[in-house]
Coordinates of C-alpha atoms and ligand atoms in Angstrom, one line a residue:
M1 CA 2.2 25.4 2.2
C2 CA 3.0 27.7 5.2
G3 CA 1.0 28.5 8.0
I4 CA -0.1 31.9 9.2
V5 CA -1.5 33.3 12.5
A6 CA -2.2 36.9 13.5
Y7 CA -3.9 38.1 16.5
V8 CA -5.2 41.5 17.8
G9 CA -7.0 41.7 21.3
A10 CA -6.2 41.8 24.9
R11 CA -3.9 38.7 25.0
E12 CA -0.1 38.6 24.8
A13 CA 0.1 38.2 21.0
F14 CA 3.4 36.3 21.1
P15 CA 2.6 33.2 23.0
T16 CA -0.9 33.1 21.6
I17 CA 0.7 33.0 18.1
I18 CA 3.3 30.5 18.8
E19 CA 0.7 28.1 20.1
G20 CA -1.3 28.6 17.1
L21 CA 1.7 28.2 14.7
K22 CA 2.5 24.8 16.3
R23 CA -0.9 23.6 15.2
L24 CA -0.1 24.8 11.6
E25 CA 3.2 23.1 11.4
Y26 CA 1.8 20.4 9.3
R27 CA 1.5 23.1 6.7
G28 CA 5.3 23.7 6.9
Y29 CA 8.0 23.6 9.6
D30 CA 11.4 24.5 8.1
S31 CA 11.5 28.1 9.8
A32 CA 9.1 30.3 11.8
G33 CA 8.9 34.0 12.6
V34 CA 6.6 36.4 14.5
C35 CA 6.3 40.3 14.2
I36 CA 4.7 42.1 17.3
H37 CA 3.4 45.7 16.9
N38 CA 4.0 47.7 20.0
H39 CA 4.9 51.4 19.1
R40 CA 7.3 49.7 16.7
L41 CA 7.7 46.6 14.7
R42 CA 9.7 43.9 16.3
V43 CA 10.6 40.8 14.4
F44 CA 11.5 37.4 15.9
K45 CA 12.5 34.8 13.2
K46 CA 14.6 31.6 13.0
S47 CA 15.1 28.6 11.0
G48 CA 13.9 25.3 12.4
K49 CA 10.6 24.6 14.1
V50 CA 8.3 26.8 15.9
N51 CA 9.9 25.7 19.3
E52 CA 13.3 26.9 18.1
L53 CA 11.8 30.3 17.7
K54 CA 9.9 30.1 21.1
K55 CA 13.2 29.3 22.8
S56 CA 15.3 31.8 21.1
A57 CA 12.9 34.7 21.4
V58 CA 13.2 35.1 25.1
D59 CA 12.1 38.8 25.3
A60 CA 9.1 38.3 23.1
Q61 CA 6.7 37.1 25.6
N62 CA 5.3 40.5 26.8
A63 CA 6.0 42.4 23.6
G64 CA 2.5 43.5 22.8
C65 CA -1.0 42.5 21.9
T66 CA -1.0 42.7 18.1
G67 CA 1.1 40.5 16.0
I68 CA 1.4 38.2 12.9
G69 CA 3.2 34.9 12.6
H70 CA 4.3 32.2 10.1
T71 CA 5.6 28.8 9.8
R72 CA 7.5 28.3 6.4
W73 CA 7.6 25.6 3.8
A74 CA 10.3 27.1 1.6
T75 CA 9.7 28.0 -1.9
H76 CA 12.0 30.8 -2.9
G77 CA 15.4 30.6 -1.0
P78 CA 16.7 27.9 1.5
P79 CA 15.1 27.9 5.0
T80 CA 17.5 30.3 6.6
D81 CA 16.9 33.0 9.3
I82 CA 16.8 35.7 6.7
N83 CA 14.4 33.9 4.4
A84 CA 12.0 33.3 7.3
H85 CA 9.0 35.4 7.5
P86 CA 8.1 38.1 8.6
H87 CA 9.7 40.3 6.1
L88 CA 10.0 44.2 6.6
S89 CA 9.6 46.8 3.9
N90 CA 12.7 48.9 3.4
S91 CA 11.4 51.8 5.5
G92 CA 10.5 49.3 8.3
N93 CA 7.2 50.5 8.3
L94 CA 5.4 47.3 7.0
S95 CA 5.7 43.7 8.1
I96 CA 4.2 40.7 6.1
V97 CA 3.8 37.1 6.4
H98 CA 2.7 35.3 3.2
N99 CA 1.5 31.9 2.1
G100 CA 1.8 31.2 -1.8
I101 CA 3.9 32.2 -4.8
I102 CA 4.3 35.4 -6.4
E103 CA 4.8 34.4 -9.8
N104 CA 5.8 37.7 -11.3
Y105 CA 8.1 38.7 -8.4
L106 CA 11.3 38.9 -10.5
S107 CA 9.9 41.6 -12.6
L108 CA 8.3 43.5 -9.6
K109 CA 11.8 43.2 -8.0
E110 CA 13.6 44.7 -11.1
E111 CA 11.2 47.5 -11.0
L112 CA 11.8 48.2 -7.4
I113 CA 15.5 47.7 -7.6
K114 CA 15.6 50.5 -10.2
K115 CA 13.6 52.7 -7.8
G116 CA 16.4 52.1 -5.2
Y117 CA 15.0 49.3 -3.1
T118 CA 17.3 46.9 -1.5
F119 CA 16.5 43.2 -0.9
Y120 CA 18.1 41.1 1.8
S121 CA 16.5 37.7 1.3
D122 CA 15.8 35.3 -1.7
T123 CA 11.9 35.4 -1.2
D124 CA 9.2 36.6 -3.3
T125 CA 7.6 37.9 -0.1
E126 CA 10.0 40.5 0.6
V127 CA 9.3 41.7 -3.0
L128 CA 5.7 41.7 -2.1
V129 CA 5.8 44.0 0.9
N130 CA 8.1 46.5 -0.8
F131 CA 5.9 46.6 -3.8
I132 CA 2.9 47.3 -1.3
E133 CA 5.1 50.0 0.2
E134 CA 5.9 51.5 -3.2
V135 CA 2.3 51.6 -4.2
S136 CA 1.3 53.2 -0.9
L137 CA 3.7 55.8 -1.1
H138 CA 2.1 57.0 -4.2
H139 CA -1.3 56.7 -3.2
T140 CA -3.0 59.3 -0.8
G141 CA -5.7 57.1 0.3
T142 CA -5.6 54.4 3.0
L143 CA -3.2 51.5 3.1
E144 CA -6.0 48.9 2.4
E145 CA -6.7 50.7 -0.7
A146 CA -3.1 50.8 -1.7
L147 CA -2.9 47.1 -0.8
G148 CA -6.0 46.5 -3.3
L149 CA -4.0 48.4 -6.0
A150 CA -0.7 46.5 -5.3
L151 CA -2.6 43.1 -5.4
K152 CA -4.1 43.8 -8.7
R153 CA -0.7 43.7 -10.3
V154 CA 0.3 40.7 -8.4
V155 CA 0.2 37.4 -10.5
G156 CA 0.1 34.1 -8.2
A157 CA -1.3 33.1 -5.1
Y158 CA -1.3 34.6 -1.8
G159 CA -2.7 34.3 1.8
L160 CA -1.1 37.3 3.6
V161 CA -1.2 39.4 6.8
L162 CA 0.3 42.9 7.1
L163 CA 1.1 45.3 10.0
D164 CA 1.8 48.7 9.6
V165 CA 3.8 50.7 12.2
N166 CA 1.4 53.7 11.6
Q167 CA -1.8 51.7 12.6
P168 CA -1.4 50.2 15.8
G169 CA -3.9 47.4 16.8
T170 CA -4.8 46.7 13.1
I171 CA -4.0 43.9 10.9
L172 CA -4.6 43.8 7.3
A173 CA -5.2 40.3 5.5
A174 CA -5.7 39.3 2.0
R175 CA -6.2 36.1 0.0
K176 CA -6.1 34.7 -3.5
G177 CA -5.9 31.1 -3.6
S178 CA -4.1 30.2 -0.2
P179 CA -6.9 30.1 2.4
M180 CA -7.3 32.6 5.2
V181 CA -10.0 32.6 7.9
V182 CA -10.8 35.2 10.5
G183 CA -12.0 34.1 14.1
V184 CA -14.2 36.4 15.6
G185 CA -13.9 36.5 19.4
K186 CA -15.1 38.8 22.0
N187 CA -13.1 42.0 21.6
E188 CA -10.4 40.1 19.8
H189 CA -9.7 38.7 16.3
F190 CA -7.5 36.1 15.0
V191 CA -6.5 35.5 11.2
A192 CA -5.1 32.0 10.3
S193 CA -4.8 29.6 7.3
D194 CA -7.2 27.7 9.2
A195 CA -9.3 27.6 12.3
S196 CA -7.3 25.2 14.4
P197 CA -4.9 27.9 16.0
F198 CA -7.9 29.7 17.6
I199 CA -10.6 26.9 18.1
E200 CA -10.6 27.1 21.8
F201 CA -11.2 30.8 21.9
T202 CA -14.0 31.0 19.3
N203 CA -15.8 29.0 16.8
E204 CA -17.2 31.9 14.9
V205 CA -15.3 32.3 11.5
V206 CA -15.4 34.4 8.4
Y207 CA -13.6 32.7 5.4
L208 CA -11.9 35.3 3.2
K209 CA -13.0 35.1 -0.5
N210 CA -10.4 35.3 -3.2
E211 CA -9.4 38.9 -3.8
E212 CA -10.9 40.0 -0.5
I213 CA -9.0 42.2 1.9
A214 CA -9.8 42.1 5.6
V215 CA -9.0 45.2 8.0
V216 CA -9.2 43.8 11.4
T217 CA -9.0 45.4 14.8
K218 CA -9.9 44.1 18.2
D219 CA -13.6 44.8 17.9
K220 CA -14.1 45.3 14.1
L221 CA -13.8 43.4 10.9
K222 CA -14.3 45.2 7.6
L223 CA -14.0 43.4 4.3
I224 CA -13.3 45.2 1.0
N225 CA -12.5 43.7 -2.5
L226 CA -9.4 45.0 -4.6
E227 CA -11.5 47.9 -5.8
N228 CA -12.3 49.0 -2.1
I229 CA -15.9 48.1 -2.4
G230 CA -17.3 47.0 0.8
Q231 CA -18.1 43.3 1.2
T232 CA -20.4 41.3 3.5
A233 CA -18.8 39.3 6.3
Y234 CA -20.6 36.1 6.6
I235 CA -20.1 34.5 10.1
E236 CA -20.1 30.8 10.0
I237 CA -20.2 28.6 13.2
L238 CA -17.6 25.7 13.1
D239 CA -18.1 22.3 14.4
L240 CA -14.6 21.6 15.6
E241 CA -13.4 20.6 19.1
L242 CA -10.0 21.2 20.4
E243 CA -9.4 17.5 21.3
E244 CA -9.8 16.5 17.7
I245 CA -6.6 18.5 16.9
E246 CA -4.6 17.0 19.8
K247 CA -2.6 13.9 20.2
G248 CA -4.9 12.3 22.9
G249 CA -2.1 10.1 24.4
Y250 CA -0.6 8.8 21.3
D251 CA 3.0 9.2 20.5
H252 CA 2.3 10.8 17.0
F253 CA -0.6 12.3 15.3
M254 CA 0.0 9.5 12.6
L255 CA -0.7 6.8 15.1
K256 CA -3.6 8.5 16.5
E257 CA -5.1 8.9 13.1
I258 CA -4.5 5.3 12.1
F259 CA -6.3 4.2 15.2
E260 CA -9.1 6.8 14.7
Q261 CA -10.0 4.9 11.5
P262 CA -12.9 2.8 12.8
R263 CA -14.5 5.9 14.1
S264 CA -13.7 8.1 11.2
V265 CA -15.1 5.7 8.6
S266 CA -18.1 5.3 10.9
D267 CA -18.4 9.2 11.0
C268 CA -18.2 9.2 7.4
M269 CA -21.3 6.8 7.0
R270 CA -23.2 8.4 9.8
G271 CA -26.7 9.3 8.6
R272 CA -25.9 8.1 5.1
V273 CA -25.8 4.3 5.3
E274 CA -28.6 2.5 7.1
P275 CA -28.5 -1.2 6.1
A276 CA -31.6 -2.1 8.1
R277 CA -33.7 0.1 5.9
N278 CA -31.7 -0.8 2.9
L279 CA -31.0 3.0 2.7
L280 CA -28.1 5.0 1.3
K281 CA -28.3 8.7 1.0
L282 CA -25.8 11.4 0.5
G283 CA -27.0 14.9 1.2
G284 CA -24.5 16.5 -1.1
L285 CA -25.9 14.6 -4.0
Q286 CA -29.5 14.7 -3.1
N287 CA -30.4 17.3 -5.9
N288 CA -27.4 16.7 -7.8
A289 CA -26.9 12.9 -8.5
K290 CA -28.3 13.1 -12.1
P291 CA -25.2 13.9 -14.0
L292 CA -23.3 11.4 -12.0
Y293 CA -25.3 8.3 -13.0
R294 CA -26.2 9.5 -16.3
A295 CA -22.3 10.3 -16.9
E296 CA -20.9 9.1 -20.3
R297 CA -17.4 9.2 -18.7
I298 CA -16.0 10.0 -15.3
L299 CA -12.6 11.8 -14.8
I300 CA -11.1 11.8 -11.5
T301 CA -8.5 14.2 -10.5
A302 CA -6.3 14.4 -7.4
C303 CA -2.9 14.4 -6.1
G304 CA -0.8 12.1 -3.7
T305 CA -2.7 9.8 -1.5
S306 CA -6.1 11.2 -2.9
Y307 CA -5.0 10.3 -6.3
Y308 CA -4.7 6.5 -5.1
A309 CA -8.1 6.9 -3.8
G310 CA -9.3 8.0 -7.3
L311 CA -7.6 4.8 -8.6
V312 CA -9.6 2.5 -6.3
A313 CA -12.7 4.6 -7.4
E314 CA -11.9 3.9 -11.1
Y315 CA -12.4 0.1 -10.5
L316 CA -15.6 0.7 -8.3
F317 CA -17.3 2.9 -10.9
E318 CA -16.3 0.8 -13.8
D319 CA -17.3 -2.4 -11.9
L320 CA -20.6 -1.2 -10.3
C321 CA -22.0 1.2 -12.7
R322 CA -20.2 0.3 -15.9
I323 CA -19.2 4.0 -16.5
P324 CA -15.7 4.4 -18.0
V325 CA -13.4 6.3 -15.6
E326 CA -10.1 8.0 -16.2
V327 CA -7.8 9.2 -13.3
E328 CA -5.3 11.7 -13.8
Y329 CA -2.9 13.6 -11.6
A330 CA -4.4 17.2 -11.1
S331 CA -1.0 18.6 -12.2
E332 CA -1.1 16.7 -15.6
F333 CA -4.7 17.3 -16.2
R334 CA -4.5 21.2 -15.8
Y335 CA -1.5 21.6 -18.1
R336 CA -2.5 19.6 -21.1
N337 CA -5.4 20.1 -23.4
P338 CA -7.9 17.5 -21.8
I339 CA -11.1 16.6 -23.6
I340 CA -14.3 17.2 -21.8
R341 CA -17.4 16.2 -23.6
E342 CA -21.0 16.6 -22.8
G343 CA -22.0 13.9 -20.3
D344 CA -18.7 13.9 -18.8
V345 CA -18.3 14.5 -15.1
V346 CA -15.4 15.3 -12.9
I347 CA -14.5 14.1 -9.4
A348 CA -11.8 16.0 -7.6
I349 CA -10.6 14.3 -4.4
S350 CA -8.5 16.2 -1.8
Q351 CA -8.4 15.9 1.8
S352 CA -7.5 19.6 2.6
G353 CA -9.4 21.0 -0.2
E354 CA -6.7 23.5 -0.8
T355 CA -4.4 21.6 -3.1
A356 CA -3.4 24.2 -5.6
D357 CA -3.2 21.8 -8.8
T358 CA -6.6 20.2 -8.0
L359 CA -8.2 23.5 -7.5
V360 CA -7.1 24.7 -10.8
A361 CA -8.2 21.5 -12.3
V362 CA -11.5 21.8 -11.0
E363 CA -12.0 25.4 -12.3
M364 CA -10.6 24.3 -15.8
A365 CA -13.1 21.5 -15.8
K366 CA -15.9 23.7 -14.9
D367 CA -14.9 26.2 -17.6
L368 CA -14.9 23.3 -20.0
G369 CA -18.4 22.6 -19.2
A370 CA -18.2 19.4 -17.0
T371 CA -20.1 19.1 -13.6
V372 CA -17.6 18.8 -11.0
Y373 CA -18.1 16.7 -7.8
G374 CA -15.9 17.3 -4.7
V375 CA -14.7 14.8 -2.3
C376 CA -13.0 16.9 0.3
N377 CA -12.3 16.6 4.1
V378 CA -12.1 20.0 5.1
V379 CA -15.4 21.7 5.4
A380 CA -15.8 24.9 3.3
S381 CA -12.4 24.5 1.8
S382 CA -11.5 26.1 -1.7
I383 CA -12.2 23.0 -3.6
A384 CA -15.3 22.2 -1.8
R385 CA -16.7 25.5 -2.5
A386 CA -15.5 25.7 -6.1
T387 CA -17.3 22.2 -7.0
D388 CA -20.9 22.0 -8.2
A389 CA -21.7 19.5 -5.5
G390 CA -19.9 17.0 -3.3
V391 CA -19.7 14.7 -0.4
Y392 CA -17.6 15.6 2.6
T393 CA -15.3 12.6 4.1
H394 CA -16.0 13.9 7.7
A395 CA -12.8 12.1 8.9
G396 CA -12.1 15.1 11.2
P397 CA -8.9 17.1 11.1
E398 CA -5.8 15.1 9.8
I399 CA -2.6 16.6 11.2
G400 CA -0.1 13.9 10.4
V401 CA 1.6 14.8 7.1
A402 CA 1.1 11.4 5.7
S403 CA -2.5 10.9 5.0
T404 CA -4.1 7.8 6.7
K405 CA -7.7 8.2 8.0
A406 CA -8.5 10.6 5.1
F407 CA -7.8 7.9 2.6
T408 CA -10.0 5.5 4.2
A409 CA -12.8 8.1 4.5
Q410 CA -12.2 9.0 0.8
L411 CA -12.6 5.3 -0.1
T412 CA -15.7 5.1 2.0
V413 CA -17.3 8.2 0.3
L414 CA -16.4 6.9 -3.3
T415 CA -17.8 3.7 -2.6
M416 CA -20.9 5.2 -1.5
M417 CA -21.2 7.3 -4.6
A418 CA -20.5 4.3 -6.8
L419 CA -23.2 2.4 -5.0
L420 CA -25.8 5.2 -5.2
A421 CA -24.9 5.7 -8.9
A422 CA -25.1 1.8 -9.5
K423 CA -28.7 1.6 -7.7
Y424 CA -30.0 4.6 -10.0
K425 CA -28.5 3.2 -13.2
G426 CA -29.8 -0.2 -12.3
T427 CA -26.4 -1.8 -13.0
I428 CA -26.6 -3.6 -9.2
T429 CA -29.2 -5.9 -8.2
H430 CA -31.2 -5.2 -5.1
P431 CA -29.7 -8.1 -3.1
E432 CA -26.2 -6.9 -4.3
F433 CA -26.8 -3.5 -3.2
A434 CA -28.3 -4.6 0.3
N435 CA -25.3 -7.0 0.9
K436 CA -22.7 -4.4 0.0
L437 CA -24.3 -1.9 2.3
S438 CA -24.4 -4.2 5.2
A439 CA -20.8 -5.0 4.4
L440 CA -19.7 -1.4 4.4
A441 CA -21.5 -0.8 7.6
G442 CA -19.3 -3.6 9.0
I443 CA -16.0 -2.1 8.0
P444 CA -15.3 -0.1 11.1
A445 CA -15.4 -3.2 13.2
I446 CA -13.1 -5.1 10.9
I447 CA -10.5 -2.1 10.9
S448 CA -10.5 -2.3 14.6
R449 CA -9.5 -6.0 14.3
V450 CA -6.7 -5.3 11.9
L451 CA -5.4 -2.8 14.4
E452 CA -5.1 -5.2 17.1
Q453 CA -2.3 -6.7 15.2
Q454 CA 0.0 -3.6 15.8
E455 CA 2.6 -5.4 18.0
Y456 CA 3.2 -8.0 15.4
I457 CA 3.4 -5.6 12.6
K458 CA 5.9 -3.7 14.7
E459 CA 8.0 -6.8 14.9
I460 CA 8.1 -7.1 11.1
A461 CA 9.0 -3.4 11.0
Y462 CA 12.0 -4.1 13.4
Q463 CA 13.2 -6.7 10.9
F464 CA 13.2 -4.6 8.0
R465 CA 14.0 -1.2 9.6
N466 CA 17.4 -1.0 7.9
A467 CA 16.2 -1.9 4.3
D468 CA 17.4 0.4 1.3
N469 CA 14.4 -0.4 -0.8
F470 CA 11.0 -2.0 -0.7
L471 CA 8.6 -3.3 -3.4
Y472 CA 4.9 -3.4 -2.9
L473 CA 2.8 -5.4 -5.2
G474 CA -0.9 -5.7 -5.4
R475 CA -3.6 -6.7 -8.1
G476 CA -7.0 -5.4 -9.0
Y477 CA -8.2 -3.5 -5.9
N478 CA -5.1 -3.9 -4.1
Y479 CA -2.9 -2.5 -6.8
P480 CA -3.8 1.3 -5.7
V481 CA -3.3 0.0 -2.1
A482 CA 0.3 -1.1 -3.0
L483 CA 1.0 2.3 -4.5
E484 CA -0.4 3.9 -1.3
G485 CA 1.6 1.5 1.0
A486 CA 4.9 2.5 -0.9
L487 CA 4.1 6.1 -0.6
K488 CA 3.6 5.8 3.0
L489 CA 7.0 4.2 3.6
K490 CA 8.7 6.7 1.4
E491 CA 7.2 9.6 2.9
I492 CA 7.9 8.9 6.6
S493 CA 10.8 6.6 6.6
Y494 CA 12.9 7.9 3.5
I495 CA 13.2 4.4 2.4
H496 CA 12.8 4.1 -1.5
A497 CA 9.8 2.2 -2.1
E498 CA 7.9 1.2 -5.3
G499 CA 4.3 0.0 -5.9
Y500 CA 3.7 -2.1 -8.8
P501 CA 0.9 -4.2 -10.3
A502 CA 2.1 -7.7 -9.2
A503 CA 2.0 -9.3 -12.5
E504 CA 4.0 -6.2 -14.1
M505 CA 6.8 -6.7 -11.9
K506 CA 8.0 -9.4 -14.3
H507 CA 8.6 -6.5 -16.7
G508 CA 11.2 -4.8 -14.7
P509 CA 11.4 -4.7 -10.9
I510 CA 12.0 -8.4 -10.6
A511 CA 15.4 -7.4 -11.8
L512 CA 15.9 -5.7 -8.3
V513 CA 14.8 -8.7 -6.4
D514 CA 17.5 -10.4 -4.2
E515 CA 17.9 -11.5 -0.5
D516 CA 17.9 -8.0 0.4
M517 CA 14.7 -6.8 -1.0
P518 CA 11.8 -6.8 1.2
I519 CA 8.4 -7.1 -1.0
V520 CA 5.1 -6.5 0.6
V521 CA 2.4 -8.4 -1.3
I522 CA -1.2 -7.9 -0.9
A523 CA -2.6 -11.5 -1.6
T524 CA -6.1 -11.7 -0.4
R525 CA -8.4 -14.4 -1.5
D526 CA -10.1 -12.8 -4.5
H527 CA -10.3 -13.8 -8.3
A528 CA -6.6 -13.2 -8.7
Y529 CA -5.3 -15.0 -5.7
D530 CA -3.9 -17.9 -7.7
K531 CA -2.0 -15.6 -10.3
I532 CA -0.6 -13.8 -7.1
V533 CA 0.6 -17.0 -5.4
S534 CA 2.5 -17.7 -8.7
N535 CA 4.0 -14.1 -8.6
I536 CA 5.1 -14.7 -5.1
Q537 CA 6.7 -18.0 -6.1
E538 CA 8.7 -16.1 -8.8
L539 CA 9.7 -13.8 -6.0
K540 CA 10.8 -16.5 -3.6
S541 CA 12.6 -18.3 -6.4
R542 CA 14.8 -15.1 -6.5
K543 CA 15.4 -15.0 -2.7
G544 CA 13.3 -11.9 -2.2
K545 CA 11.8 -11.5 1.6
V546 CA 8.2 -11.5 1.3
I547 CA 5.7 -10.0 3.7
A548 CA 2.1 -11.2 2.5
V549 CA -1.0 -9.6 3.6
V550 CA -3.3 -12.6 3.3
T551 CA -7.1 -13.4 4.1
E552 CA -7.7 -15.0 7.7
G553 CA -7.2 -18.7 7.2
D554 CA -5.0 -18.7 4.3
Q555 CA -3.2 -22.2 4.4
T556 CA -1.0 -21.8 1.3
L557 CA 1.1 -18.6 1.7
P558 CA 2.3 -18.8 5.4
D559 CA 4.6 -21.8 4.3
M560 CA 5.7 -19.9 1.2
V561 CA 6.6 -16.5 2.5
D562 CA 8.7 -14.9 5.2
Y563 CA 5.7 -13.1 7.0
T564 CA 2.1 -13.0 6.7
I565 CA -0.3 -10.4 8.1
E566 CA -3.8 -11.7 8.2
I567 CA -6.9 -9.4 7.5
P568 CA -10.5 -10.7 7.6
Q569 CA -12.4 -11.6 4.4
V570 CA -14.4 -8.8 3.0
D571 CA -16.4 -7.9 -0.2
Q572 CA -13.7 -7.6 -2.8
H573 CA -15.1 -3.9 -3.5
L574 CA -14.3 -2.9 0.2
T575 CA -10.8 -4.7 0.4
P576 CA -8.7 -1.6 0.0
L577 CA -10.4 -0.2 3.2
I578 CA -8.8 -3.1 5.2
S579 CA -5.8 -4.1 3.4
V580 CA -4.3 -0.4 3.6
V581 CA -4.3 -0.5 7.3
P582 CA -1.5 -3.1 8.0
L583 CA 0.7 -1.1 5.3
Q584 CA 0.1 2.3 7.2
L585 CA 1.1 0.5 10.6
L586 CA 4.3 -1.0 8.8
A587 CA 5.2 2.3 7.5
Y588 CA 4.6 4.2 10.8
H589 CA 6.7 1.7 12.9
I590 CA 9.8 1.6 10.4
G591 CA 9.7 5.5 10.5
V592 CA 9.7 5.4 14.3
L593 CA 12.3 2.7 14.4
K594 CA 14.5 4.7 12.2
G595 CA 14.0 7.8 14.5
C596 CA 12.3 9.8 11.7
N597 CA 9.8 12.4 12.4
V598 CA 6.9 10.8 11.1
D599 CA 4.3 13.7 11.7
Q600 CA 6.5 16.1 10.0
P601 CA 8.6 14.4 7.4
R602 CA 11.4 16.4 5.9
N603 CA 10.5 18.5 2.6
L604 CA 6.8 17.5 2.8
A605 CA 3.8 19.7 3.6
K606 CA 0.5 18.6 4.4
S607 CA -1.2 21.0 2.3
V608 CA 0.6 21.8 -1.1
T609 CA -1.1 25.3 -1.9
V610 CA 1.6 26.0 -4.6
E611 CA 1.9 24.4 -8.0
Ligands
G6P701 C1 0.6 16.5 0.0 C2 0.2 15.6 1.4 C3 -0.4 14.2 1.0 C4 -1.8 14.4 0.2 C5 -1.5 15.2 -1.0 C6 -2.7 15.8 -1.6 O1 1.4 15.9 -0.7 O2 1.6 15.4 2.0 O3 -0.6 13.5 2.1 O4 -2.2 13.2 -0.1 O5 -0.8 16.6 -0.6 O6 -3.4 16.6 -0.6 P1 -5.0 16.8 -0.7 O7 -5.3 17.6 0.5 O8 -5.2 17.3 -2.1 O9 -5.5 15.4 -0.6

């Protein structure tokens, strides 16, 4: 939620920050703003996308070489010009941009109003900047010390950067919960929510830790904690290329990421799966696998698409390892009183590694004594660092807000983890293990074959682009895929869609079926095939329009349904890796045909760092 970019050095700050903000728009895109320090603080801000700001701030181009910027996903107050960041303190001396939520902002605001402060926006951020100002006015030391004192009284999450009119060429940054990374250049520094805004300038980064403050000038980076005790800055070298975060000739990031899946799934397996040597090794589990394969119970926690990957993992671990599994939304897990017993392990799944609810669920599970594994895409993200061990998905940066390649990479990792645990536990025979390993290695090529059907899937999308509702049905391993297919469509085309276990539709959704209801049924050849054929007959009897995802060579369903999309036969444990691909393409093309902004759907954000 919300993206932050700040710069200090010799470049013009405004264009540098604007280009950086564009790369962070996946974090929020309802308004944007920049403040430049050049003898005075000049604020340029506007509701709408970063480009709107760029167009409107005509005199900002040469405004100065120190600045802070923000792209917003509204929490407190609608996306108006006034609510856009940066926010100035009442004196006009401090300017702030902030990502996160200040939970005690109302009590702080009352306190400040009594002291004569005035507020112009609805935001918690404006309260924060005035609170910092108020503390600094009563503190004789430096602003960074005052910032530490102020932040000690703040309840909630923040990633923030601050400019002080009295400190030219200096940026203050702090974080708790929301990520903040400093890019260390030659005589210049960047501060941002992630490294994408500055990756073409430097790959040397310092991740701020929780409750750390950075004082950044063009040639110096000083870290302190909230008690003003100096901290060491550990420079890490990032392995990220600019082209990984560009569209590379595709119309949208989402399409690029759908088409990247053969590569991303193979990257995910690189150095880990070697069928020729019957080898499966996961570096992240090398010294930490025991709790997993000895687990009495596995609890999986995640949000959104990652949660659906968790549902597939439930079937995988139960089937292959005979370990009971429960899957729970992180937001539910953290707010009830979950039972964690000795021998329980928790797996947290998160593309960004920054989802606030998942992060708190991880911390809670650790406090309750569980061994917690992470399945994250973003290296060194908060969840990756908070877990005891884990396996990265290595899908590369995912920019499209609707998750695609991260999902298939998560499935790949979870399959590898389940296979490894099954091997250690002895719940899989050697030939079975070897067969599954080869099948897994063959998945990227099969995804490529499915992608060849894009034009045909586009035609189907055209037929159904004006539908008001969709149903998605699947059984077994394809049930979570049905949920994910429905989520994709909702997210990017705003068509109401529901995913259901195919047989369960008799207990409710069938009442919705008529000639206007498109129903996507994943009906691949597996043990439930005959049952799902019966379900399709029930739908056709009620005139539903059925689009069936079937196994290549299916002789029965093409005559029974309106459209079939064929996918190659694969091992049933690997089916979701394939069956989800046509659903991603269907959702994408319907969204595009409807004229929706598929990369940045309304009201959504890529990384939900507020609860
Ligand atoms: C947001 C994104 C989804 C994502 C979910 C969980 O809602 O729009 O695409 O699945 O967060 O994110 P995570 O980064 O934890 O996987």
